[in-house]
Amino acid sequence: MSIQLADMPLMASLLESDFPEELFLIQLERNPAMHLCVRAENVPGYEVVHGVACGKSAEDAQKIMAYYGFPGRVVCESFEQARVIAKEKKEPIAGLLLEDGEGNCVAFHFVR
């Protein structure tokens, strides 16, 4: 019997969660063209996945900045534009990492 990702609700929801139409990313002070990238260790089936960090709200993005201690500012992008930003990043960036601001990955969207 083969277990499918869809048979594991927690894992399926992590990867297939709907991202909001607007995402809040962090633009670092030291390099305005670079958005914060963090390790996502809770993506099922992958040891470590790197992604562009984002929050569902400006408040979530502020929490992410505080949690990791990164100086910067919050920028709002459409989901599609955030996907473009992630695609333009060099490997190992693999997608968008939606965080709750407390170091927890709530969803991951692969772009490659």
mmCIF file with all atom_site columns, C-alpha atoms in Angstrom:
data_model
loop_
_atom_site.group_PDB
_atom_site.id
_atom_site.type_symbol
_atom_site.label_atom_id
_atom_site.label_alt_id
_atom_site.label_comp_id
_atom_site.label_asym_id
_atom_site.label_entity_id
_atom_site.label_seq_id
_atom_site.pdbx_PDB_ins_code
_atom_site.Cartn_x
_atom_site.Cartn_y
_atom_site.Cartn_z
_atom_site.occupancy
_atom_site.B_iso_or_equiv
_atom_site.pdbx_formal_charge
_atom_site.auth_seq_id
_atom_site.auth_comp_id
_atom_site.auth_asym_id
_atom_site.auth_atom_id
_atom_site.pdbx_PDB_model_num
ATOM 1   C CA . MET A 1 1   ? 0.000  0.000  0.000   1.00 0.00 ? 1   MET A CA 1
ATOM 2   C CA . SER A 1 2   ? 1.445  3.330  -1.059  1.00 0.00 ? 2   SER A CA 1
ATOM 3   C CA . ILE A 1 3   ? 0.872  6.429  1.070   1.00 0.00 ? 3   ILE A CA 1
ATOM 4   C CA . GLN A 1 4   ? 0.274  9.570  -0.953  1.00 0.00 ? 4   GLN A CA 1
ATOM 5   C CA . LEU A 1 5   ? 0.956  13.129 0.185   1.00 0.00 ? 5   LEU A CA 1
ATOM 6   C CA . ALA A 1 6   ? -2.790 13.817 0.018   1.00 0.00 ? 6   ALA A CA 1
ATOM 7   C CA . ASP A 1 7   ? -3.329 11.010 2.547   1.00 0.00 ? 7   ASP A CA 1
ATOM 8   C CA . MET A 1 8   ? -1.366 12.994 5.127   1.00 0.00 ? 8   MET A CA 1
ATOM 9   C CA . PRO A 1 9   ? -3.522 16.085 5.819   1.00 0.00 ? 9   PRO A CA 1
ATOM 10  C CA . LEU A 1 10  ? -0.901 18.041 7.781   1.00 0.00 ? 10  LEU A CA 1
ATOM 11  C CA . MET A 1 11  ? 1.779  17.534 5.127   1.00 0.00 ? 11  MET A CA 1
ATOM 12  C CA . ALA A 1 12  ? -0.588 18.150 2.235   1.00 0.00 ? 12  ALA A CA 1
ATOM 13  C CA . SER A 1 13  ? -1.868 21.364 3.782   1.00 0.00 ? 13  SER A CA 1
ATOM 14  C CA . LEU A 1 14  ? 1.689  22.602 4.303   1.00 0.00 ? 14  LEU A CA 1
ATOM 15  C CA . LEU A 1 15  ? 2.535  22.307 0.622   1.00 0.00 ? 15  LEU A CA 1
ATOM 16  C CA . GLU A 1 16  ? -0.844 23.015 -0.936  1.00 0.00 ? 16  GLU A CA 1
ATOM 17  C CA . SER A 1 17  ? -2.109 25.824 1.254   1.00 0.00 ? 17  SER A CA 1
ATOM 18  C CA . ASP A 1 18  ? -3.470 28.752 -0.636  1.00 0.00 ? 18  ASP A CA 1
ATOM 19  C CA . PHE A 1 19  ? -1.145 31.695 -0.438  1.00 0.00 ? 19  PHE A CA 1
ATOM 20  C CA . PRO A 1 20  ? -2.861 35.078 -0.089  1.00 0.00 ? 20  PRO A CA 1
ATOM 21  C CA . GLU A 1 21  ? -3.047 37.356 -3.123  1.00 0.00 ? 21  GLU A CA 1
ATOM 22  C CA . GLU A 1 22  ? -0.697 39.792 -1.360  1.00 0.00 ? 22  GLU A CA 1
ATOM 23  C CA . LEU A 1 23  ? 2.460  38.768 0.461   1.00 0.00 ? 23  LEU A CA 1
ATOM 24  C CA . PHE A 1 24  ? 4.662  40.812 2.752   1.00 0.00 ? 24  PHE A CA 1
ATOM 25  C CA . LEU A 1 25  ? 8.378  40.322 2.121   1.00 0.00 ? 25  LEU A CA 1
ATOM 26  C CA . ILE A 1 26  ? 11.398 41.775 3.874   1.00 0.00 ? 26  ILE A CA 1
ATOM 27  C CA . GLN A 1 27  ? 13.786 44.038 2.035   1.00 0.00 ? 27  GLN A CA 1
ATOM 28  C CA . LEU A 1 28  ? 17.095 44.022 3.902   1.00 0.00 ? 28  LEU A CA 1
ATOM 29  C CA . GLU A 1 29  ? 18.743 47.349 4.689   1.00 0.00 ? 29  GLU A CA 1
ATOM 30  C CA . ARG A 1 30  ? 22.215 46.198 3.715   1.00 0.00 ? 30  ARG A CA 1
ATOM 31  C CA . ASN A 1 31  ? 21.167 45.142 0.222   1.00 0.00 ? 31  ASN A CA 1
ATOM 32  C CA . PRO A 1 32  ? 17.870 46.582 -1.033  1.00 0.00 ? 32  PRO A CA 1
ATOM 33  C CA . ALA A 1 33  ? 17.714 44.152 -3.945  1.00 0.00 ? 33  ALA A CA 1
ATOM 34  C CA . MET A 1 34  ? 17.942 41.080 -1.696  1.00 0.00 ? 34  MET A CA 1
ATOM 35  C CA . HIS A 1 35  ? 14.923 39.783 0.180   1.00 0.00 ? 35  HIS A CA 1
ATOM 36  C CA . LEU A 1 36  ? 15.360 37.730 3.328   1.00 0.00 ? 36  LEU A CA 1
ATOM 37  C CA . CYS A 1 37  ? 15.948 34.070 2.626   1.00 0.00 ? 37  CYS A CA 1
ATOM 38  C CA . VAL A 1 38  ? 15.718 31.483 5.387   1.00 0.00 ? 38  VAL A CA 1
ATOM 39  C CA . ARG A 1 39  ? 15.913 27.738 5.828   1.00 0.00 ? 39  ARG A CA 1
ATOM 40  C CA . ALA A 1 40  ? 12.660 25.833 5.980   1.00 0.00 ? 40  ALA A CA 1
ATOM 41  C CA . GLU A 1 41  ? 13.263 22.594 7.808   1.00 0.00 ? 41  GLU A CA 1
ATOM 42  C CA . ASN A 1 42  ? 9.641  21.554 8.151   1.00 0.00 ? 42  ASN A CA 1
ATOM 43  C CA . VAL A 1 43  ? 8.787  20.913 4.507   1.00 0.00 ? 43  VAL A CA 1
ATOM 44  C CA . PRO A 1 44  ? 7.786  17.220 4.261   1.00 0.00 ? 44  PRO A CA 1
ATOM 45  C CA . GLY A 1 45  ? 10.008 15.044 2.120   1.00 0.00 ? 45  GLY A CA 1
ATOM 46  C CA . TYR A 1 46  ? 12.901 17.523 2.077   1.00 0.00 ? 46  TYR A CA 1
ATOM 47  C CA . GLU A 1 47  ? 15.758 17.820 4.520   1.00 0.00 ? 47  GLU A CA 1
ATOM 48  C CA . VAL A 1 48  ? 16.241 21.581 4.126   1.00 0.00 ? 48  VAL A CA 1
ATOM 49  C CA . VAL A 1 49  ? 14.466 23.883 1.706   1.00 0.00 ? 49  VAL A CA 1
ATOM 50  C CA . HIS A 1 50  ? 15.476 27.510 1.181   1.00 0.00 ? 50  HIS A CA 1
ATOM 51  C CA . GLY A 1 51  ? 12.870 30.099 0.318   1.00 0.00 ? 51  GLY A CA 1
ATOM 52  C CA . VAL A 1 52  ? 12.099 33.781 0.202   1.00 0.00 ? 52  VAL A CA 1
ATOM 53  C CA . ALA A 1 53  ? 10.467 34.522 3.544   1.00 0.00 ? 53  ALA A CA 1
ATOM 54  C CA . CYS A 1 54  ? 7.083  36.169 3.560   1.00 0.00 ? 54  CYS A CA 1
ATOM 55  C CA . GLY A 1 55  ? 4.136  36.777 5.820   1.00 0.00 ? 55  GLY A CA 1
ATOM 56  C CA . LYS A 1 56  ? 0.397  37.023 5.330   1.00 0.00 ? 56  LYS A CA 1
ATOM 57  C CA . SER A 1 57  ? 0.406  40.499 6.848   1.00 0.00 ? 57  SER A CA 1
ATOM 58  C CA . ALA A 1 58  ? 2.786  43.363 7.532   1.00 0.00 ? 58  ALA A CA 1
ATOM 59  C CA . GLU A 1 59  ? 2.619  42.382 11.202  1.00 0.00 ? 59  GLU A CA 1
ATOM 60  C CA . ASP A 1 60  ? 3.739  38.819 10.400  1.00 0.00 ? 60  ASP A CA 1
ATOM 61  C CA . ALA A 1 61  ? 6.651  40.183 8.346   1.00 0.00 ? 61  ALA A CA 1
ATOM 62  C CA . GLN A 1 62  ? 7.629  42.466 11.239  1.00 0.00 ? 62  GLN A CA 1
ATOM 63  C CA . LYS A 1 63  ? 7.615  39.422 13.546  1.00 0.00 ? 63  LYS A CA 1
ATOM 64  C CA . ILE A 1 64  ? 9.833  37.535 11.088  1.00 0.00 ? 64  ILE A CA 1
ATOM 65  C CA . MET A 1 65  ? 12.296 40.443 11.073  1.00 0.00 ? 65  MET A CA 1
ATOM 66  C CA . ALA A 1 66  ? 12.344 40.516 14.870  1.00 0.00 ? 66  ALA A CA 1
ATOM 67  C CA . TYR A 1 67  ? 12.626 36.722 15.196  1.00 0.00 ? 67  TYR A CA 1
ATOM 68  C CA . TYR A 1 68  ? 15.711 36.532 12.960  1.00 0.00 ? 68  TYR A CA 1
ATOM 69  C CA . GLY A 1 69  ? 17.117 39.915 13.979  1.00 0.00 ? 69  GLY A CA 1
ATOM 70  C CA . PHE A 1 70  ? 17.272 41.297 10.449  1.00 0.00 ? 70  PHE A CA 1
ATOM 71  C CA . PRO A 1 71  ? 17.074 45.054 9.894   1.00 0.00 ? 71  PRO A CA 1
ATOM 72  C CA . GLY A 1 72  ? 14.975 46.082 6.935   1.00 0.00 ? 72  GLY A CA 1
ATOM 73  C CA . ARG A 1 73  ? 11.563 47.136 5.836   1.00 0.00 ? 73  ARG A CA 1
ATOM 74  C CA . VAL A 1 74  ? 8.406  45.327 4.885   1.00 0.00 ? 74  VAL A CA 1
ATOM 75  C CA . VAL A 1 75  ? 7.321  45.436 1.248   1.00 0.00 ? 75  VAL A CA 1
ATOM 76  C CA . CYS A 1 76  ? 4.006  44.244 -0.135  1.00 0.00 ? 76  CYS A CA 1
ATOM 77  C CA . GLU A 1 77  ? 4.013  42.240 -3.370  1.00 0.00 ? 77  GLU A CA 1
ATOM 78  C CA . SER A 1 78  ? 1.377  40.325 -5.239  1.00 0.00 ? 78  SER A CA 1
ATOM 79  C CA . PHE A 1 79  ? 1.665  36.542 -5.061  1.00 0.00 ? 79  PHE A CA 1
ATOM 80  C CA . GLU A 1 80  ? 2.665  36.447 -8.739  1.00 0.00 ? 80  GLU A CA 1
ATOM 81  C CA . GLN A 1 81  ? 5.372  39.102 -8.262  1.00 0.00 ? 81  GLN A CA 1
ATOM 82  C CA . ALA A 1 82  ? 6.685  37.274 -5.193  1.00 0.00 ? 82  ALA A CA 1
ATOM 83  C CA . ARG A 1 83  ? 6.944  34.123 -7.347  1.00 0.00 ? 83  ARG A CA 1
ATOM 84  C CA . VAL A 1 84  ? 8.974  36.096 -9.912  1.00 0.00 ? 84  VAL A CA 1
ATOM 85  C CA . ILE A 1 85  ? 11.283 37.369 -7.158  1.00 0.00 ? 85  ILE A CA 1
ATOM 86  C CA . ALA A 1 86  ? 11.845 33.813 -5.901  1.00 0.00 ? 86  ALA A CA 1
ATOM 87  C CA . LYS A 1 87  ? 12.475 32.510 -9.444  1.00 0.00 ? 87  LYS A CA 1
ATOM 88  C CA . GLU A 1 88  ? 15.080 35.227 -10.028 1.00 0.00 ? 88  GLU A CA 1
ATOM 89  C CA . LYS A 1 89  ? 17.059 34.177 -6.944  1.00 0.00 ? 89  LYS A CA 1
ATOM 90  C CA . LYS A 1 90  ? 19.921 31.786 -7.465  1.00 0.00 ? 90  LYS A CA 1
ATOM 91  C CA . GLU A 1 91  ? 19.848 28.328 -6.016  1.00 0.00 ? 91  GLU A CA 1
ATOM 92  C CA . PRO A 1 92  ? 19.397 27.126 -3.358  1.00 0.00 ? 92  PRO A CA 1
ATOM 93  C CA . ILE A 1 93  ? 16.246 29.302 -3.291  1.00 0.00 ? 93  ILE A CA 1
ATOM 94  C CA . ALA A 1 94  ? 13.434 26.965 -4.289  1.00 0.00 ? 94  ALA A CA 1
ATOM 95  C CA . GLY A 1 95  ? 10.306 28.991 -3.601  1.00 0.00 ? 95  GLY A CA 1
ATOM 96  C CA . LEU A 1 96  ? 8.252  31.075 -1.216  1.00 0.00 ? 96  LEU A CA 1
ATOM 97  C CA . LEU A 1 97  ? 8.301  30.328 2.492   1.00 0.00 ? 97  LEU A CA 1
ATOM 98  C CA . LEU A 1 98  ? 5.195  31.539 4.308   1.00 0.00 ? 98  LEU A CA 1
ATOM 99  C CA . GLU A 1 99  ? 6.033  31.968 7.986   1.00 0.00 ? 99  GLU A CA 1
ATOM 100 C CA . ASP A 1 100 ? 4.055  32.810 11.087  1.00 0.00 ? 100 ASP A CA 1
ATOM 101 C CA . GLY A 1 101 ? 6.743  35.086 12.545  1.00 0.00 ? 101 GLY A CA 1
ATOM 102 C CA . GLU A 1 102 ? 7.799  32.594 15.192  1.00 0.00 ? 102 GLU A CA 1
ATOM 103 C CA . GLY A 1 103 ? 10.115 30.488 13.054  1.00 0.00 ? 103 GLY A CA 1
ATOM 104 C CA . ASN A 1 104 ? 7.386  28.153 11.812  1.00 0.00 ? 104 ASN A CA 1
ATOM 105 C CA . CYS A 1 105 ? 6.752  27.383 8.161   1.00 0.00 ? 105 CYS A CA 1
ATOM 106 C CA . VAL A 1 106 ? 3.006  27.405 7.545   1.00 0.00 ? 106 VAL A CA 1
ATOM 107 C CA . ALA A 1 107 ? 3.201  26.840 3.773   1.00 0.00 ? 107 ALA A CA 1
ATOM 108 C CA . PHE A 1 108 ? 5.793  26.490 1.022   1.00 0.00 ? 108 PHE A CA 1
ATOM 109 C CA . HIS A 1 109 ? 5.287  27.214 -2.671  1.00 0.00 ? 109 HIS A CA 1
ATOM 110 C CA . PHE A 1 110 ? 7.898  25.711 -4.978  1.00 0.00 ? 110 PHE A CA 1
ATOM 111 C CA . VAL A 1 111 ? 8.923  27.748 -8.036  1.00 0.00 ? 111 VAL A CA 1
ATOM 112 C CA . ARG A 1 112 ? 11.560 25.288 -9.243  1.00 0.00 ? 112 ARG A CA 1
#
